[in-house]
Tab-separated table of C-alpha atoms in Angstrom:
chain	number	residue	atom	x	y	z
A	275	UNK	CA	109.668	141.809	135.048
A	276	UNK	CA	113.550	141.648	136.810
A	277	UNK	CA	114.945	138.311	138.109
A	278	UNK	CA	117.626	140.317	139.614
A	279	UNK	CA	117.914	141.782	143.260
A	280	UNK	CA	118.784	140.783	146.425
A	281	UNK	CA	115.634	138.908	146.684
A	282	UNK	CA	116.378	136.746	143.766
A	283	UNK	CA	116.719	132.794	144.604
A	284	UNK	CA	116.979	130.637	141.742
A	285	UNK	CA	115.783	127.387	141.660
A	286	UNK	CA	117.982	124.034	140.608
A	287	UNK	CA	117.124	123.928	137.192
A	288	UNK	CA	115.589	120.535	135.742
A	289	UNK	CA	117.975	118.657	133.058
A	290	UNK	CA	117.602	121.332	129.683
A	291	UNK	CA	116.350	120.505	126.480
A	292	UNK	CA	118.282	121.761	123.595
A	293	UNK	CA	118.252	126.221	123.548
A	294	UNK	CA	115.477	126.947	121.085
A	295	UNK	CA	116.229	128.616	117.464
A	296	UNK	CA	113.813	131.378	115.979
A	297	UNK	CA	114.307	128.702	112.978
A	298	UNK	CA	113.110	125.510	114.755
A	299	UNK	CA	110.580	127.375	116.245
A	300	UNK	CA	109.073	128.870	112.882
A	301	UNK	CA	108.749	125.752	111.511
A	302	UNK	CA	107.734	123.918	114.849
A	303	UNK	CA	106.033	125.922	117.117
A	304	UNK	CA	106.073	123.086	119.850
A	305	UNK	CA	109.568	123.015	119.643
A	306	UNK	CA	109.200	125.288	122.745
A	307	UNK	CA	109.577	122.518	125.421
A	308	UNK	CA	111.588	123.218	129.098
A	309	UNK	CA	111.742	125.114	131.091
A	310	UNK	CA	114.582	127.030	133.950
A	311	UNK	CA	112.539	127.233	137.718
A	312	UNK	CA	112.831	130.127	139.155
A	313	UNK	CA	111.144	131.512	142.952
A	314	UNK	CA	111.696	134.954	143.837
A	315	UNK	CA	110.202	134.592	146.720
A	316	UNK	CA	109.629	138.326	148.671
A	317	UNK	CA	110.643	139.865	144.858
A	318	UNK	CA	109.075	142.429	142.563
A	319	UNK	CA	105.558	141.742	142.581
A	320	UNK	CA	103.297	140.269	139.511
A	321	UNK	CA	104.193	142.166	136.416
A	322	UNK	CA	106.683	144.205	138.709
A	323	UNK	CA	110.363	144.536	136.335
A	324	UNK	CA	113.284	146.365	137.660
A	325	UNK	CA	111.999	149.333	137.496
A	326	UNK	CA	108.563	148.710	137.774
A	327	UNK	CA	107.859	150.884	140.945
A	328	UNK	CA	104.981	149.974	143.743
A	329	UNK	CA	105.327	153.502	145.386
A	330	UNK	CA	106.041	157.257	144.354
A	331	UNK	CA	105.400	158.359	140.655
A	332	UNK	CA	105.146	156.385	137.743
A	333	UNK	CA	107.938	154.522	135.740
A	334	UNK	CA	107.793	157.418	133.170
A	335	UNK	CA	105.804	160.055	132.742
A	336	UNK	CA	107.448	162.503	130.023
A	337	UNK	CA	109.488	161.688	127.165
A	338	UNK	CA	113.372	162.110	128.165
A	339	UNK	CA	115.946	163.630	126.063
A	340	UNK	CA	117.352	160.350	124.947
A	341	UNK	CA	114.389	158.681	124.059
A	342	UNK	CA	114.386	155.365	122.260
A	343	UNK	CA	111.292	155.460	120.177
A	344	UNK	CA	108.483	157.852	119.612
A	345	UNK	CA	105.431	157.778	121.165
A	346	UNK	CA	102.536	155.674	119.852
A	347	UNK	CA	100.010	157.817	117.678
A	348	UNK	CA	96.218	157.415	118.340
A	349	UNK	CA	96.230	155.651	115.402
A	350	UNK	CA	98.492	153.066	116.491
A	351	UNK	CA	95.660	151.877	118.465
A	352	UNK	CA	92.650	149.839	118.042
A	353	UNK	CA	89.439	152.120	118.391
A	354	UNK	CA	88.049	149.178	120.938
A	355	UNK	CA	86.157	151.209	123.564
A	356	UNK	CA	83.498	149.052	124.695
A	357	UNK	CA	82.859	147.931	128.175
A	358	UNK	CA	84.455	145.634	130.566
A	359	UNK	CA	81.988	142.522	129.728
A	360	UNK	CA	81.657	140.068	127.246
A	361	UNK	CA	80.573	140.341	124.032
A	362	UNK	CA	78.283	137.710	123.036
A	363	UNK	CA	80.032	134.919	120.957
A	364	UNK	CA	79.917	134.641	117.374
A	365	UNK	CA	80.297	131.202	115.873
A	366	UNK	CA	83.495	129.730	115.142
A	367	UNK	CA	85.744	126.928	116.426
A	368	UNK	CA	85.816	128.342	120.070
A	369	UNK	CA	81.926	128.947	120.737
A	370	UNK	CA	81.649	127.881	124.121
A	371	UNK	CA	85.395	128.902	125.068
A	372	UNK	CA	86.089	131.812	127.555
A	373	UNK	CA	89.576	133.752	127.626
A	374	UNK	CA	90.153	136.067	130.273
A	375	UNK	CA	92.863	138.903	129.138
A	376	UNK	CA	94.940	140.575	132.116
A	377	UNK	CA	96.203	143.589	130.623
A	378	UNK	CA	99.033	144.300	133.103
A	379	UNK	CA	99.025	147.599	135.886
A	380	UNK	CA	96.272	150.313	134.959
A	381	UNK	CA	97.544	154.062	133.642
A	382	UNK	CA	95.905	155.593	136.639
A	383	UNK	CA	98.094	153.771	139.835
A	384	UNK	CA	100.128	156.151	139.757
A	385	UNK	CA	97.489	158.017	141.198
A	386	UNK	CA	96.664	155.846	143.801
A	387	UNK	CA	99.825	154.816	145.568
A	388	UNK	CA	98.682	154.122	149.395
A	389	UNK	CA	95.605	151.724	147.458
A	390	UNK	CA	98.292	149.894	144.838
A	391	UNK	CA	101.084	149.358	148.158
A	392	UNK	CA	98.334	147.344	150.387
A	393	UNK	CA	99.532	144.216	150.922
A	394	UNK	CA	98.063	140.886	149.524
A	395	UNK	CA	97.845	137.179	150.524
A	396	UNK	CA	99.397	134.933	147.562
A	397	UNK	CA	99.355	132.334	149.381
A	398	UNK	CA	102.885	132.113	149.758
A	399	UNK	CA	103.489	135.820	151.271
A	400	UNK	CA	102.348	138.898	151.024
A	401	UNK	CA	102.802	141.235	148.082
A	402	UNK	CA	102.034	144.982	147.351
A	403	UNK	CA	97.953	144.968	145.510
A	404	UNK	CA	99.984	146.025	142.092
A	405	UNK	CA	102.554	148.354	140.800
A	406	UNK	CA	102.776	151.445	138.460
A	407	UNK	CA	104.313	149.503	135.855
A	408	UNK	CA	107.298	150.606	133.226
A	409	UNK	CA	107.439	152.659	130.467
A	410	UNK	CA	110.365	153.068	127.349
A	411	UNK	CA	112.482	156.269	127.603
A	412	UNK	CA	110.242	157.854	125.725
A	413	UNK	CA	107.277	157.896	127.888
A	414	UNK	CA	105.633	154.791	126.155
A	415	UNK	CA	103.850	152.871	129.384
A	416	UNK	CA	103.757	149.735	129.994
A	417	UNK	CA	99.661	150.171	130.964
A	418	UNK	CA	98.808	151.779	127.635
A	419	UNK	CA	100.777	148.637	125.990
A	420	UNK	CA	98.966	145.943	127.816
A	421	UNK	CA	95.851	147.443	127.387
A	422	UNK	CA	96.591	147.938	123.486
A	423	UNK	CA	97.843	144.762	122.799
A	424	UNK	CA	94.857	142.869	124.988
A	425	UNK	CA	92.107	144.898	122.639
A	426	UNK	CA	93.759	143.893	119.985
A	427	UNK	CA	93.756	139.363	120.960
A	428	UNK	CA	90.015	140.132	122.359
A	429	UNK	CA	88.737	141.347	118.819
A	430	UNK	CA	90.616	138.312	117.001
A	431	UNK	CA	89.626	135.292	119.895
A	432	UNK	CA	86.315	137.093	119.385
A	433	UNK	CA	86.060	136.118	115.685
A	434	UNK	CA	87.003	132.829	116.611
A	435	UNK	CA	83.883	132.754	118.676
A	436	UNK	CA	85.142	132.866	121.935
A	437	UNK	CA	83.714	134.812	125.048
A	438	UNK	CA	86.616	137.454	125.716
A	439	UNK	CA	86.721	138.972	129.422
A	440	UNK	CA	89.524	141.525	130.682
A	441	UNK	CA	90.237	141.985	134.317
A	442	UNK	CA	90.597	145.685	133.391
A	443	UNK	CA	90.152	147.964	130.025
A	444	UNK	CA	90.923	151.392	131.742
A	445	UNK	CA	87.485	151.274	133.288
A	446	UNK	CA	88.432	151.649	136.881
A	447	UNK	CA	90.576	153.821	139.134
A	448	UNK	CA	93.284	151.835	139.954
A	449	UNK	CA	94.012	147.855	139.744
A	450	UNK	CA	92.476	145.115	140.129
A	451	UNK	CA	95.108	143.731	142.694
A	452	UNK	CA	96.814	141.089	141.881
A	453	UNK	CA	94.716	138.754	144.252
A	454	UNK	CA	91.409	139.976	142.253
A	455	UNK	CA	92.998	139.500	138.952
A	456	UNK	CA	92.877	135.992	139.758
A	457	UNK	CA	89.551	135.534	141.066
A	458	UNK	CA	88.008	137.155	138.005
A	459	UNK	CA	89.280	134.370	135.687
A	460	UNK	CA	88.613	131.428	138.599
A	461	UNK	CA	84.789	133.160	138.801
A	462	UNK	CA	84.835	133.062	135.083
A	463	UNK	CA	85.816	129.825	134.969
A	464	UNK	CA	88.336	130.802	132.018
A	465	UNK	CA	89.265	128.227	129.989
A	466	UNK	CA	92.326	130.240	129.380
A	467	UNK	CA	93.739	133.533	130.720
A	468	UNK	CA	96.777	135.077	129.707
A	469	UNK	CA	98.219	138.052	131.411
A	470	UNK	CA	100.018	140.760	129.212
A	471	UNK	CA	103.246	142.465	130.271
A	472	UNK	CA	106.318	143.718	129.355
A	473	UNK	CA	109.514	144.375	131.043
A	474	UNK	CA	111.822	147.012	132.767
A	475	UNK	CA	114.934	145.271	132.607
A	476	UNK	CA	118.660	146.553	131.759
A	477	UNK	CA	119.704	147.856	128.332
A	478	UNK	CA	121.348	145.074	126.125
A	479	UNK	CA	118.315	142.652	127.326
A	480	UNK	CA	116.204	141.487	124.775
A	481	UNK	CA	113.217	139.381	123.783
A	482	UNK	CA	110.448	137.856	125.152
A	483	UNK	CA	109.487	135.140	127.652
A	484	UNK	CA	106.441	133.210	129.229
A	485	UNK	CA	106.211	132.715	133.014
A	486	UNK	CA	104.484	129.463	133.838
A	487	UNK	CA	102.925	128.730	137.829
A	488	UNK	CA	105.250	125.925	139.554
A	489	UNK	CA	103.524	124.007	141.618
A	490	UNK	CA	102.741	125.851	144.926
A	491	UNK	CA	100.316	124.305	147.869
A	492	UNK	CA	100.586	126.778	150.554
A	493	UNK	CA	97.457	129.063	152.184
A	494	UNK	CA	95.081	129.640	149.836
A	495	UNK	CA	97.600	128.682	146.426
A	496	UNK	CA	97.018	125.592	145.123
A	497	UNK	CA	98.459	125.437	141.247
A	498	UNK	CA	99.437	121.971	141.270
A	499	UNK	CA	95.967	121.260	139.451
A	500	UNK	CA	96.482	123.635	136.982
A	501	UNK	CA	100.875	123.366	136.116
A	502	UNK	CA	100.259	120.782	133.313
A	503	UNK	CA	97.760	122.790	131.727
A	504	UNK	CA	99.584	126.289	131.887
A	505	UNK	CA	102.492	124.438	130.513
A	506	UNK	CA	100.516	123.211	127.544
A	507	UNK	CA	99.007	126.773	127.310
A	508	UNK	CA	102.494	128.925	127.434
A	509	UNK	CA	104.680	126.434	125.045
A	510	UNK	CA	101.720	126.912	122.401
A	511	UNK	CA	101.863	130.582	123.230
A	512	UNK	CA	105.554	131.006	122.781
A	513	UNK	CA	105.658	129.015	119.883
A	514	UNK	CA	103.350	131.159	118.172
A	515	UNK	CA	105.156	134.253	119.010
A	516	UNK	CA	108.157	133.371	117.897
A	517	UNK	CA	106.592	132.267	114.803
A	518	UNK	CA	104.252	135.578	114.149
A	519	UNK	CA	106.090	138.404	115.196
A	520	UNK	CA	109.460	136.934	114.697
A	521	UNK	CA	111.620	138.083	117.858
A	522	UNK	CA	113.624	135.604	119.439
A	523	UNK	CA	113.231	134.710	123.054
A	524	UNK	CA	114.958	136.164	125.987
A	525	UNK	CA	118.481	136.209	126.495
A	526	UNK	CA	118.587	136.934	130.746
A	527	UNK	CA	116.312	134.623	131.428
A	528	UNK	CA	114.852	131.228	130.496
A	529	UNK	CA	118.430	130.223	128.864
A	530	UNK	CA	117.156	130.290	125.559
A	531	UNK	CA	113.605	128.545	125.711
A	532	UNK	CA	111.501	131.619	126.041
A	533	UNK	CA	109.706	129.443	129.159
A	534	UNK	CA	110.651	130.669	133.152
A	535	UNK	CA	108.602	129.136	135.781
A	536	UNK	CA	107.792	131.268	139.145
A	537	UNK	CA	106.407	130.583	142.169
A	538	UNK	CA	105.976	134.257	143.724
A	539	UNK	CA	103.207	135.825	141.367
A	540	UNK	CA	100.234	136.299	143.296
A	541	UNK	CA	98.470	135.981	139.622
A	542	UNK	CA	99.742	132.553	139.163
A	543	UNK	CA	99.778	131.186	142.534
A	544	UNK	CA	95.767	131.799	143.249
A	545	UNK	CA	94.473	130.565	139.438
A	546	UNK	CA	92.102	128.099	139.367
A	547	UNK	CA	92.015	127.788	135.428
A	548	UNK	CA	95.311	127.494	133.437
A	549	UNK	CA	97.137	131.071	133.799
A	550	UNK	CA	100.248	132.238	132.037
A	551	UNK	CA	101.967	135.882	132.037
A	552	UNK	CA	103.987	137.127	128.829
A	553	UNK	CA	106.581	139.473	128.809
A	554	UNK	CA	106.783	140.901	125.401
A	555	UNK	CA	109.550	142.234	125.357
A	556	UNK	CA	111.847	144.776	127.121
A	557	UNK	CA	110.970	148.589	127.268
A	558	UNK	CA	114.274	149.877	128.247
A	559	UNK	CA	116.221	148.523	124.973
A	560	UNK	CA	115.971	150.549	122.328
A	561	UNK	CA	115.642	147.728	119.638
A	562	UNK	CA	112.646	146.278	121.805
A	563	UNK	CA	111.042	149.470	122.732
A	564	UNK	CA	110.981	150.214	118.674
A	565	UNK	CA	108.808	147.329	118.585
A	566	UNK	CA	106.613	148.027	121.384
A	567	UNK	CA	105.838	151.357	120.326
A	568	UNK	CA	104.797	150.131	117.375
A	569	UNK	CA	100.873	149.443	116.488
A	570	UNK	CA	101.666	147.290	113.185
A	571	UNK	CA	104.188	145.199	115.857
A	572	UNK	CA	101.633	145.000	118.778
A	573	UNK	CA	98.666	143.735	115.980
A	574	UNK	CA	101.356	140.789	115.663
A	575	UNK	CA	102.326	140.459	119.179
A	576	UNK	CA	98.439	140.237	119.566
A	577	UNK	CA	98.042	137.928	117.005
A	578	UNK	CA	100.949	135.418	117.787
A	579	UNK	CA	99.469	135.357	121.414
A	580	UNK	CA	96.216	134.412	120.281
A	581	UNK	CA	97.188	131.980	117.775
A	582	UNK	CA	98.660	130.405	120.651
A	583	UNK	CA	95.631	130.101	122.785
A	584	UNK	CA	93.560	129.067	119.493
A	585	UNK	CA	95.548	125.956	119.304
A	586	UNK	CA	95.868	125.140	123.292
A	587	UNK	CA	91.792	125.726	123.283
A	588	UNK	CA	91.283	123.731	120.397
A	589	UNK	CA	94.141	120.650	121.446
């Protein structure tokens, strides 16, 4: 997801806690505290990164010449085929809990550009229903990541006991929209959802970050119940990222913290229930697409994301 472009308005930033270390944050995972405001208002749409087109053909569709990493094998990935409902709960320390999973974009928009470019009320503006998504330079997509990665967190929240939902698990044609994303964790009533992206930003940009909702009261967005919570929620999440998979937040955004608050993300802005995104990292650097086409780095990517949600769930 890009910050840049001539649509990018940056907020003034609230007084900064000390930049967070990979080491501080290993041994403390709620060392993750601050956060830099951003609104984009009229920007890239939810999940949308600089490249991350709403129109046309996807991201990437065949390996290039200079790819960075090699495509996934099926074996990279989970065998997790079962349908888009919830399984019911085992015991465990979350019985009772529900987590909603938005695996960002779906494989198939692409397909489906005039449905994915209809415009959307998010309360503050309109926005595009969703986008195609990115991909790594070798073809990797961002869709087959998210979707990957969000098997992967359902099967471990599930032995935790919790009732796992996704918004999408390849099951439909195109979407949800970004508006409908929403509504299927507020119907839920989610005690936690967590939406699963990763970037399309510049070579040389690197790590991961977690986009908290600012607070937003405007049409049919009201967050300001719900910005506490997601706060809780993403610095628990981060925390545990840094501490599981190792990589060190991002260094273009979030100034170190791994934390960027937003107030344009149609998937933020209409929540009901506490709502983060994650970007896990950025597909069009080499030394993060290495890691995201990689199933033994996405089982700890899953992992450190659900550990995260664990401990928010359980307080």
């Amino acid at each position: 997801m890009s910050y840049l472009g001539p649509d990018f308005d940056p907020q003034p930033r609230r007084p900064r806690r000390r930049p967070l270390t990979v080491a501080l944050v290993a041994l403390v995972p709620g060392a993750l505290l601050g956060w830099v405001a951003y609104e984009a208002l009229g920007g890239a749409d939810d999940g949308g990164g600089s490249d991350k087109a709403a129109v046309g053909t996807p991201a990437a569709t065949k390996p290039s010449a200079s790819s960075d990493a090699k495509e996934p094998s099926p074996s990279d990935s989970p065998k997790d085929s079962s349908e888009n409902s919830p399984e019911p709960a085992a015991s465990g320390p979350l019985k009772g809990k529900v987590v909603v999973i938005d695996p960002g974009h779906n494989p198939s928009n692409f397909q489906h550009t005039a449905e994915i470019n209809r415009k959307v009320d998010i309360g503050t503006g309109f926005k595009e229903c969703d986008t195609t998504g990115t991909a790594t330079n070798s073809g990797y997509t961002e869709a087959e990541f998210t979707l990957d990665v969000a098997h992967r967190m359902r099967t471990l929240l599930e032995k935790q006991g919790a009732t796992v939902k996704l918004t999408q698990d390849g099951d439909r044609s195109y979407g949800p929209c970004i508006d409908e994303r929403a509504r299927i964790g507020n119907k839920a009533k989610a005690d936690a959802v967590v939406s699963v992206h990763a970037d399309g930003a510049g070579t040389g940009n690197r790590g991961f970050h977690v986009i908290l909702p600012g607070p937003v009261n405007s049409g049919a967005a009201d967050t300001r119940p719900i910005v506490a919570s997601s706060s809780d929620l993403g610095e628990r999440i981060a925390g545990n990222f840094v501490r599981v998979t190792g990589s060190a937040p991002s260094n273009y955004v979030g100034d170190g913290t791994g934390l960027v608050t937003r107030k344009d993300l149609g998937g933020l802005n209409l929540s009901t229930v506490p709502k983060v995104f994650i970007e896990c990292g950025n597909m069009r650097d080499s030394k993060d697409a290495a890691q995201l086409t990689s199933g033994a780095w996405r089982q700890k990517a899953a992992q450190g994301i659900s550990d995260g949600i664990v401990s928010f769930l359980r307080g």
